[in-house]
Structures are given as C-alpha cells and as structure tokens.
Amino acid sequence: MKWEEVRKLYPNQFVKFQIIESHIIDDKKYVDEIAFIKAMPDGKEAMEEFRKCKGEQFVYSTVNEELIINLVRHVGIRRGV
C-alpha cells in the first residue's frame, strides 16, 4: 500500500505499519510501500503500539505528507579488553 492511500483512508490519525519497500538517501529512509497493520486516533494508544514495534514496524502520523524516517547512527564507546 502506498502512503498516499493510507493518508486518504485514515486522515489525521496514527497508523502502525511494516515497511515492505524503501530506499535510503543520505541519512533518510524513504518508504515506498507498506503493509498496513492498525489505525489509532488516540496518541496514547499510538505510543503504546510504538513501544511494541519490532524490526521494520513503525507508528507514524498521517498528517505528514511524506513517509520519511530519519536514520540515527549509534556510535558506541569501545573499551579496551
């Protein structure tokens, strides 16, 4: 399903989905195709679902015109052994 379709079906709501197809440019993941899981009009419920997300599952607001995920690189501290 395309993001535009989801926005039309569930305006001004949060949706949980799994990424099916995407591409990365710089540090941003542009999502091309998703598998819709659930719609949530309530922000509290959306946060609870967000905590349950694993792998390529996300919760995002349909207020956003584009589905872009900022990638954050975690730089850890390496200790000598």
A tleap script that builds the chain and sets N, CA, C and O, in Angstrom:
source leaprc.protein.ff14SB
mol = sequence {
  NMET LYS TRP GLU GLU VAL ARG LYS LEU TYR
  PRO ASN GLN PHE VAL LYS PHE GLN ILE ILE
  GLU SER HIE ILE ILE ASP ASP LYS LYS TYR
  VAL ASP GLU ILE ALA PHE ILE LYS ALA MET
  PRO ASP GLY LYS GLU ALA MET GLU GLU PHE
  ARG LYS CYS LYS GLY GLU GLN PHE VAL TYR
  SER THR VAL ASN GLU GLU LEU ILE ILE ASN
  LEU VAL ARG HIE VAL GLY ILE ARG ARG GLY
  CVAL
}
set mol.1.N position { 0.850 -1.170 0.000 }
set mol.1.CA position { 0.000 0.000 0.000 }
set mol.1.C position { 0.897 1.234 0.000 }
set mol.1.O position { 1.932 1.253 0.666 }
set mol.2.N position { 0.510 2.234 -0.726 }
set mol.2.CA position { 1.256 3.491 -0.794 }
set mol.2.C position { 0.812 4.424 0.338 }
set mol.2.O position { -0.318 4.338 0.818 }
set mol.3.N position { 1.717 5.315 0.755 }
set mol.3.CA position { 1.435 6.248 1.843 }
set mol.3.C position { 0.256 7.157 1.507 }
set mol.3.O position { -0.545 7.478 2.385 }
set mol.4.N position { 0.143 7.569 0.258 }
set mol.4.CA position { -0.960 8.444 -0.154 }
set mol.4.C position { -2.313 7.769 0.092 }
set mol.4.O position { -3.271 8.421 0.507 }
set mol.5.N position { -2.383 6.463 -0.167 }
set mol.5.CA position { -3.623 5.713 0.059 }
set mol.5.C position { -3.966 5.675 1.547 }
set mol.5.O position { -5.121 5.867 1.928 }
set mol.6.N position { -2.974 5.431 2.372 }
set mol.6.CA position { -3.184 5.367 3.822 }
set mol.6.C position { -3.678 6.714 4.336 }
set mol.6.O position { -4.587 6.767 5.164 }
set mol.7.N position { -3.089 7.793 3.851 }
set mol.7.CA position { -3.493 9.139 4.286 }
set mol.7.C position { -4.947 9.430 3.927 }
set mol.7.O position { -5.655 10.084 4.693 }
set mol.8.N position { -5.396 8.952 2.774 }
set mol.8.CA position { -6.789 9.170 2.358 }
set mol.8.C position { -7.757 8.341 3.194 }
set mol.8.O position { -8.839 8.810 3.548 }
set mol.9.N position { -7.366 7.108 3.507 }
set mol.9.CA position { -8.241 6.221 4.273 }
set mol.9.C position { -8.300 6.575 5.763 }
set mol.9.O position { -9.335 6.394 6.404 }
set mol.10.N position { -7.189 7.077 6.311 }
set mol.10.CA position { -7.095 7.355 7.751 }
set mol.10.C position { -6.546 8.762 7.995 }
set mol.10.O position { -5.440 8.903 8.518 }
set mol.11.N position { -7.290 9.798 7.630 }
set mol.11.CA position { -6.779 11.169 7.802 }
set mol.11.C position { -6.647 11.552 9.277 }
set mol.11.O position { -7.482 11.192 10.106 }
set mol.12.N position { -5.585 12.285 9.582 }
set mol.12.CA position { -5.338 12.816 10.928 }
set mol.12.C position { -5.358 11.747 12.022 }
set mol.12.O position { -5.914 11.956 13.100 }
set mol.13.N position { -4.746 10.609 11.729 }
set mol.13.CA position { -4.648 9.524 12.700 }
set mol.13.C position { -3.218 9.001 12.714 }
set mol.13.O position { -2.405 9.335 11.851 }
set mol.14.N position { -2.935 8.184 13.701 }
set mol.14.CA position { -1.668 7.461 13.731 }
set mol.14.C position { -1.924 6.094 13.119 }
set mol.14.O position { -2.999 5.520 13.295 }
set mol.15.N position { -0.942 5.575 12.404 }
set mol.15.CA position { -1.066 4.243 11.831 }
set mol.15.C position { 0.182 3.426 12.151 }
set mol.15.O position { 1.299 3.943 12.179 }
set mol.16.N position { -0.040 2.149 12.389 }
set mol.16.CA position { 1.069 1.216 12.581 }
set mol.16.C position { 1.206 0.438 11.282 }
set mol.16.O position { 0.211 0.003 10.702 }
set mol.17.N position { 2.440 0.266 10.829 }
set mol.17.CA position { 2.671 -0.411 9.559 }
set mol.17.C position { 4.027 -1.098 9.572 }
set mol.17.O position { 4.853 -0.870 10.456 }
set mol.18.N position { 4.231 -1.934 8.582 }
set mol.18.CA position { 5.528 -2.568 8.373 }
set mol.18.C position { 6.033 -2.140 7.005 }
set mol.18.O position { 5.280 -2.122 6.031 }
set mol.19.N position { 7.307 -1.799 6.941 }
set mol.19.CA position { 7.904 -1.370 5.676 }
set mol.19.C position { 8.121 -2.585 4.784 }
set mol.19.O position { 8.720 -3.577 5.197 }
set mol.20.N position { 7.627 -2.492 3.561 }
set mol.20.CA position { 7.807 -3.543 2.565 }
set mol.20.C position { 8.941 -3.171 1.612 }
set mol.20.O position { 9.788 -4.000 1.278 }
set mol.21.N position { 8.939 -1.903 1.179 }
set mol.21.CA position { 9.956 -1.441 0.231 }
set mol.21.C position { 10.350 -0.010 0.569 }
set mol.21.O position { 9.495 0.829 0.854 }
set mol.22.N position { 11.660 0.262 0.536 }
set mol.22.CA position { 12.152 1.606 0.834 }
set mol.22.C position { 13.509 1.800 0.178 }
set mol.22.O position { 14.124 0.854 -0.313 }
set mol.23.N position { 13.959 3.047 0.183 }
set mol.23.CA position { 15.308 3.351 -0.295 }
set mol.23.C position { 15.907 4.418 0.614 }
set mol.23.O position { 15.184 5.203 1.229 }
set mol.24.N position { 17.240 4.437 0.691 }
set mol.24.CA position { 17.937 5.355 1.587 }
set mol.24.C position { 18.738 6.355 0.776 }
set mol.24.O position { 19.484 5.994 -0.134 }
set mol.25.N position { 18.565 7.620 1.129 }
set mol.25.CA position { 19.364 8.704 0.561 }
set mol.25.C position { 19.905 9.492 1.746 }
set mol.25.O position { 19.146 9.977 2.586 }
set mol.26.N position { 21.226 9.612 1.801 }
set mol.26.CA position { 21.904 10.241 2.937 }
set mol.26.C position { 21.503 9.501 4.213 }
set mol.26.O position { 21.691 8.288 4.296 }
set mol.27.N position { 20.967 10.186 5.188 }
set mol.27.CA position { 20.561 9.545 6.443 }
set mol.27.C position { 19.045 9.492 6.581 }
set mol.27.O position { 18.515 9.590 7.688 }
set mol.28.N position { 18.350 9.337 5.461 }
set mol.28.CA position { 16.890 9.283 5.480 }
set mol.28.C position { 16.398 8.060 4.719 }
set mol.28.O position { 16.881 7.743 3.632 }
set mol.29.N position { 15.416 7.378 5.324 }
set mol.29.CA position { 14.794 6.223 4.676 }
set mol.29.C position { 13.466 6.686 4.078 }
set mol.29.O position { 12.555 7.086 4.804 }
set mol.30.N position { 13.366 6.629 2.763 }
set mol.30.CA position { 12.151 6.999 2.049 }
set mol.30.C position { 11.348 5.726 1.814 }
set mol.30.O position { 11.806 4.810 1.131 }
set mol.31.N position { 10.157 5.675 2.381 }
set mol.31.CA position { 9.345 4.462 2.321 }
set mol.31.C position { 8.451 4.508 1.088 }
set mol.31.O position { 7.700 5.461 0.878 }
set mol.32.N position { 8.550 3.446 0.272 }
set mol.32.CA position { 7.786 3.367 -0.968 }
set mol.32.C position { 6.518 2.530 -0.821 }
set mol.32.O position { 5.482 2.864 -1.395 }
set mol.33.N position { 6.597 1.453 -0.060 }
set mol.33.CA position { 5.479 0.519 0.058 }
set mol.33.C position { 5.395 0.015 1.494 }
set mol.33.O position { 6.411 -0.322 2.101 }
set mol.34.N position { 4.160 -0.037 2.041 }
set mol.34.CA position { 3.970 -0.509 3.412 }
set mol.34.C position { 2.882 -1.571 3.476 }
set mol.34.O position { 2.062 -1.704 2.568 }
set mol.35.N position { 2.894 -2.323 4.571 }
set mol.35.CA position { 1.808 -3.234 4.911 }
set mol.35.C position { 1.105 -2.617 6.121 }
set mol.35.O position { 1.669 -2.566 7.214 }
set mol.36.N position { -0.110 -2.155 5.923 }
set mol.36.CA position { -0.889 -1.515 6.980 }
set mol.36.C position { -1.229 -2.542 8.053 }
set mol.36.O position { -1.607 -3.672 7.746 }
set mol.37.N position { -1.090 -2.137 9.324 }
set mol.37.CA position { -1.419 -3.024 10.444 }
set mol.37.C position { -2.627 -2.507 11.221 }
set mol.37.O position { -3.579 -3.250 11.457 }
set mol.38.N position { -2.589 -1.210 11.625 }
set mol.38.CA position { -3.631 -0.711 12.524 }
set mol.38.C position { -3.687 0.810 12.496 }
set mol.38.O position { -2.657 1.470 12.353 }
set mol.39.N position { -4.890 1.370 12.633 }
set mol.39.CA position { -5.072 2.819 12.754 }
set mol.39.C position { -5.434 3.152 14.195 }
set mol.39.O position { -6.144 2.400 14.862 }
set mol.40.N position { -4.927 4.308 14.668 }
set mol.40.CA position { -5.177 4.725 16.041 }
set mol.40.C position { -5.440 6.231 16.077 }
set mol.40.O position { -4.535 7.014 15.791 }
set mol.41.N position { -6.648 6.647 16.417 }
set mol.41.CA position { -6.931 8.079 16.506 }
set mol.41.C position { -6.352 8.720 17.767 }
set mol.41.O position { -6.212 9.941 17.839 }
set mol.42.N position { -6.018 7.896 18.756 }
set mol.42.CA position { -5.562 8.374 20.057 }
set mol.42.C position { -4.038 8.312 20.167 }
set mol.42.O position { -3.437 7.280 19.869 }
set mol.43.N position { -3.417 9.400 20.588 }
set mol.43.CA position { -1.967 9.461 20.733 }
set mol.43.C position { -1.423 8.532 21.806 }
set mol.43.O position { -0.316 8.010 21.672 }
set mol.44.N position { -2.190 8.320 22.865 }
set mol.44.CA position { -1.752 7.432 23.943 }
set mol.44.C position { -1.658 5.992 23.441 }
set mol.44.O position { -0.688 5.289 23.724 }
set mol.45.N position { -2.665 5.565 22.701 }
set mol.45.CA position { -2.651 4.215 22.130 }
set mol.45.C position { -1.514 4.072 21.121 }
set mol.45.O position { -0.875 3.023 21.037 }
set mol.46.N position { -1.269 5.137 20.355 }
set mol.46.CA position { -0.184 5.118 19.370 }
set mol.46.C position { 1.164 4.927 20.060 }
set mol.46.O position { 2.018 4.199 19.555 }
set mol.47.N position { 1.361 5.567 21.197 }
set mol.47.CA position { 2.620 5.433 21.925 }
set mol.47.C position { 2.789 4.012 22.467 }
set mol.47.O position { 3.893 3.467 22.458 }
set mol.48.N position { 1.699 3.421 22.936 }
set mol.48.CA position { 1.756 2.039 23.415 }
set mol.48.C position { 2.127 1.091 22.279 }
set mol.48.O position { 2.934 0.181 22.466 }
set mol.49.N position { 1.539 1.305 21.103 }
set mol.49.CA position { 1.854 0.474 19.939 }
set mol.49.C position { 3.291 0.703 19.479 }
set mol.49.O position { 3.963 -0.229 19.040 }
set mol.50.N position { 3.755 1.940 19.580 }
set mol.50.CA position { 5.129 2.265 19.189 }
set mol.50.C position { 6.133 1.456 20.011 }
set mol.50.O position { 7.136 0.975 19.485 }
set mol.51.N position { 5.850 1.315 21.298 }
set mol.51.CA position { 6.741 0.548 22.182 }
set mol.51.C position { 6.803 -0.927 21.800 }
set mol.51.O position { 7.792 -1.602 22.087 }
set mol.52.N position { 5.757 -1.429 21.156 }
set mol.52.CA position { 5.700 -2.839 20.757 }
set mol.52.C position { 6.338 -3.098 19.388 }
set mol.52.O position { 6.510 -4.252 18.997 }
set mol.53.N position { 6.685 -2.049 18.668 }
set mol.53.CA position { 7.228 -2.203 17.313 }
set mol.53.C position { 8.558 -2.937 17.328 }
set mol.53.O position { 9.397 -2.729 18.204 }
set mol.54.N position { 8.729 -3.803 16.332 }
set mol.54.CA position { 9.977 -4.554 16.187 }
set mol.54.C position { 10.396 -4.534 14.727 }
set mol.54.O position { 9.554 -4.535 13.829 }
set mol.55.N position { 11.688 -4.516 14.499 }
set mol.55.CA position { 12.204 -4.591 13.133 }
set mol.55.C position { 11.771 -3.418 12.279 }
set mol.55.O position { 12.086 -2.267 12.582 }
set mol.56.N position { 11.060 -3.708 11.226 }
set mol.56.CA position { 10.632 -2.684 10.269 }
set mol.56.C position { 9.215 -2.184 10.542 }
set mol.56.O position { 8.568 -1.667 9.631 }
set mol.57.N position { 8.720 -2.322 11.762 }
set mol.57.CA position { 7.406 -1.808 12.131 }
set mol.57.C position { 7.559 -0.414 12.723 }
set mol.57.O position { 8.491 -0.146 13.482 }
set mol.58.N position { 6.630 0.469 12.365 }
set mol.58.CA position { 6.668 1.846 12.836 }
set mol.58.C position { 5.262 2.360 13.080 }
set mol.58.O position { 4.291 1.809 12.562 }
set mol.59.N position { 5.157 3.421 13.873 }
set mol.59.CA position { 3.917 4.171 14.063 }
set mol.59.C position { 4.203 5.577 13.573 }
set mol.59.O position { 5.211 6.180 13.945 }
set mol.60.N position { 3.308 6.105 12.729 }
set mol.60.CA position { 3.547 7.395 12.086 }
set mol.60.C position { 2.215 8.111 11.917 }
set mol.60.O position { 1.180 7.462 11.772 }
set mol.61.N position { 2.227 9.421 11.932 }
set mol.61.CA position { 1.009 10.210 11.789 }
set mol.61.C position { 0.706 10.483 10.318 }
set mol.61.O position { 1.603 10.817 9.543 }
set mol.62.N position { -0.557 10.341 9.942 }
set mol.62.CA position { -0.956 10.608 8.560 }
set mol.62.C position { -1.042 12.101 8.260 }
set mol.62.O position { -1.348 12.484 7.131 }
set mol.63.N position { -0.783 12.934 9.236 }
set mol.63.CA position { -0.701 14.379 8.999 }
set mol.63.C position { 0.492 14.674 8.084 }
set mol.63.O position { 0.463 15.623 7.300 }
set mol.64.N position { 1.533 13.854 8.193 }
set mol.64.CA position { 2.736 14.029 7.379 }
set mol.64.C position { 2.473 13.635 5.931 }
set mol.64.O position { 1.953 12.552 5.659 }
set mol.65.N position { 2.833 14.517 5.005 }
set mol.65.CA position { 2.593 14.254 3.590 }
set mol.65.C position { 3.502 13.173 3.030 }
set mol.65.O position { 3.091 12.408 2.157 }
set mol.66.N position { 4.732 13.101 3.521 }
set mol.66.CA position { 5.672 12.095 3.054 }
set mol.66.C position { 6.057 11.177 4.201 }
set mol.66.O position { 6.055 11.577 5.365 }
set mol.67.N position { 6.385 9.954 3.856 }
set mol.67.CA position { 6.801 8.981 4.860 }
set mol.67.C position { 8.313 8.839 4.782 }
set mol.67.O position { 8.847 8.052 4.001 }
set mol.68.N position { 8.994 9.633 5.623 }
set mol.68.CA position { 10.453 9.659 5.654 }
set mol.68.C position { 10.899 9.412 7.091 }
set mol.68.O position { 10.428 10.067 8.021 }
set mol.69.N position { 11.808 8.463 7.259 }
set mol.69.CA position { 12.313 8.123 8.585 }
set mol.69.C position { 13.774 8.531 8.670 }
set mol.69.O position { 14.598 8.098 7.864 }
set mol.70.N position { 14.089 9.362 9.647 }
set mol.70.CA position { 15.480 9.776 9.854 }
set mol.70.C position { 16.252 8.635 10.500 }
set mol.70.O position { 15.837 8.097 11.527 }
set mol.71.N position { 17.361 8.276 9.902 }
set mol.71.CA position { 18.202 7.213 10.439 }
set mol.71.C position { 19.224 7.818 11.385 }
set mol.71.O position { 19.889 8.798 11.052 }
set mol.72.N position { 19.344 7.233 12.557 }
set mol.72.CA position { 20.280 7.718 13.563 }
set mol.72.C position { 21.339 6.651 13.761 }
set mol.72.O position { 21.033 5.504 14.086 }
set mol.73.N position { 22.571 7.039 13.565 }
set mol.73.CA position { 23.672 6.100 13.759 }
set mol.73.C position { 24.119 6.187 15.218 }
set mol.73.O position { 24.411 7.266 15.733 }
set mol.74.N position { 24.163 5.042 15.859 }
set mol.74.CA position { 24.594 4.988 17.255 }
set mol.74.C position { 26.087 4.694 17.298 }
set mol.74.O position { 26.544 3.635 16.870 }
set mol.75.N position { 26.817 5.638 17.815 }
set mol.75.CA position { 28.256 5.468 17.953 }
set mol.75.C position { 28.525 5.100 19.401 }
set mol.75.O position { 28.286 5.895 20.311 }
set mol.76.N position { 29.014 3.912 19.602 }
set mol.76.CA position { 29.265 3.438 20.959 }
set mol.76.C position { 30.694 3.709 21.380 }
set mol.76.O position { 31.556 4.025 20.559 }
set mol.77.N position { 30.922 3.583 22.643 }
set mol.77.CA position { 32.264 3.745 23.189 }
set mol.77.C position { 32.880 2.360 23.278 }
set mol.77.O position { 32.307 1.441 23.864 }
set mol.78.N position { 34.037 2.233 22.696 }
set mol.78.CA position { 34.717 0.945 22.709 }
set mol.78.C position { 35.796 0.970 23.787 }
set mol.78.O position { 36.637 1.869 23.832 }
set mol.79.N position { 35.750 -0.013 24.630 }
set mol.79.CA position { 36.727 -0.091 25.712 }
set mol.79.C position { 37.745 -1.176 25.396 }
set mol.79.O position { 37.431 -2.193 24.777 }
set mol.80.N position { 38.942 -0.938 25.828 }
set mol.80.CA position { 39.986 -1.951 25.654 }
set mol.80.C position { 39.728 -3.146 26.549 }
set mol.80.O position { 39.265 -2.998 27.680 }
set mol.81.N position { 40.023 -4.301 26.052 }
set mol.81.CA position { 39.773 -5.516 26.836 }
set mol.81.C position { 41.048 -6.042 27.412 }
set mol.81.O position { 41.039 -7.061 28.103 }
savepdb mol mol.pdb
quit
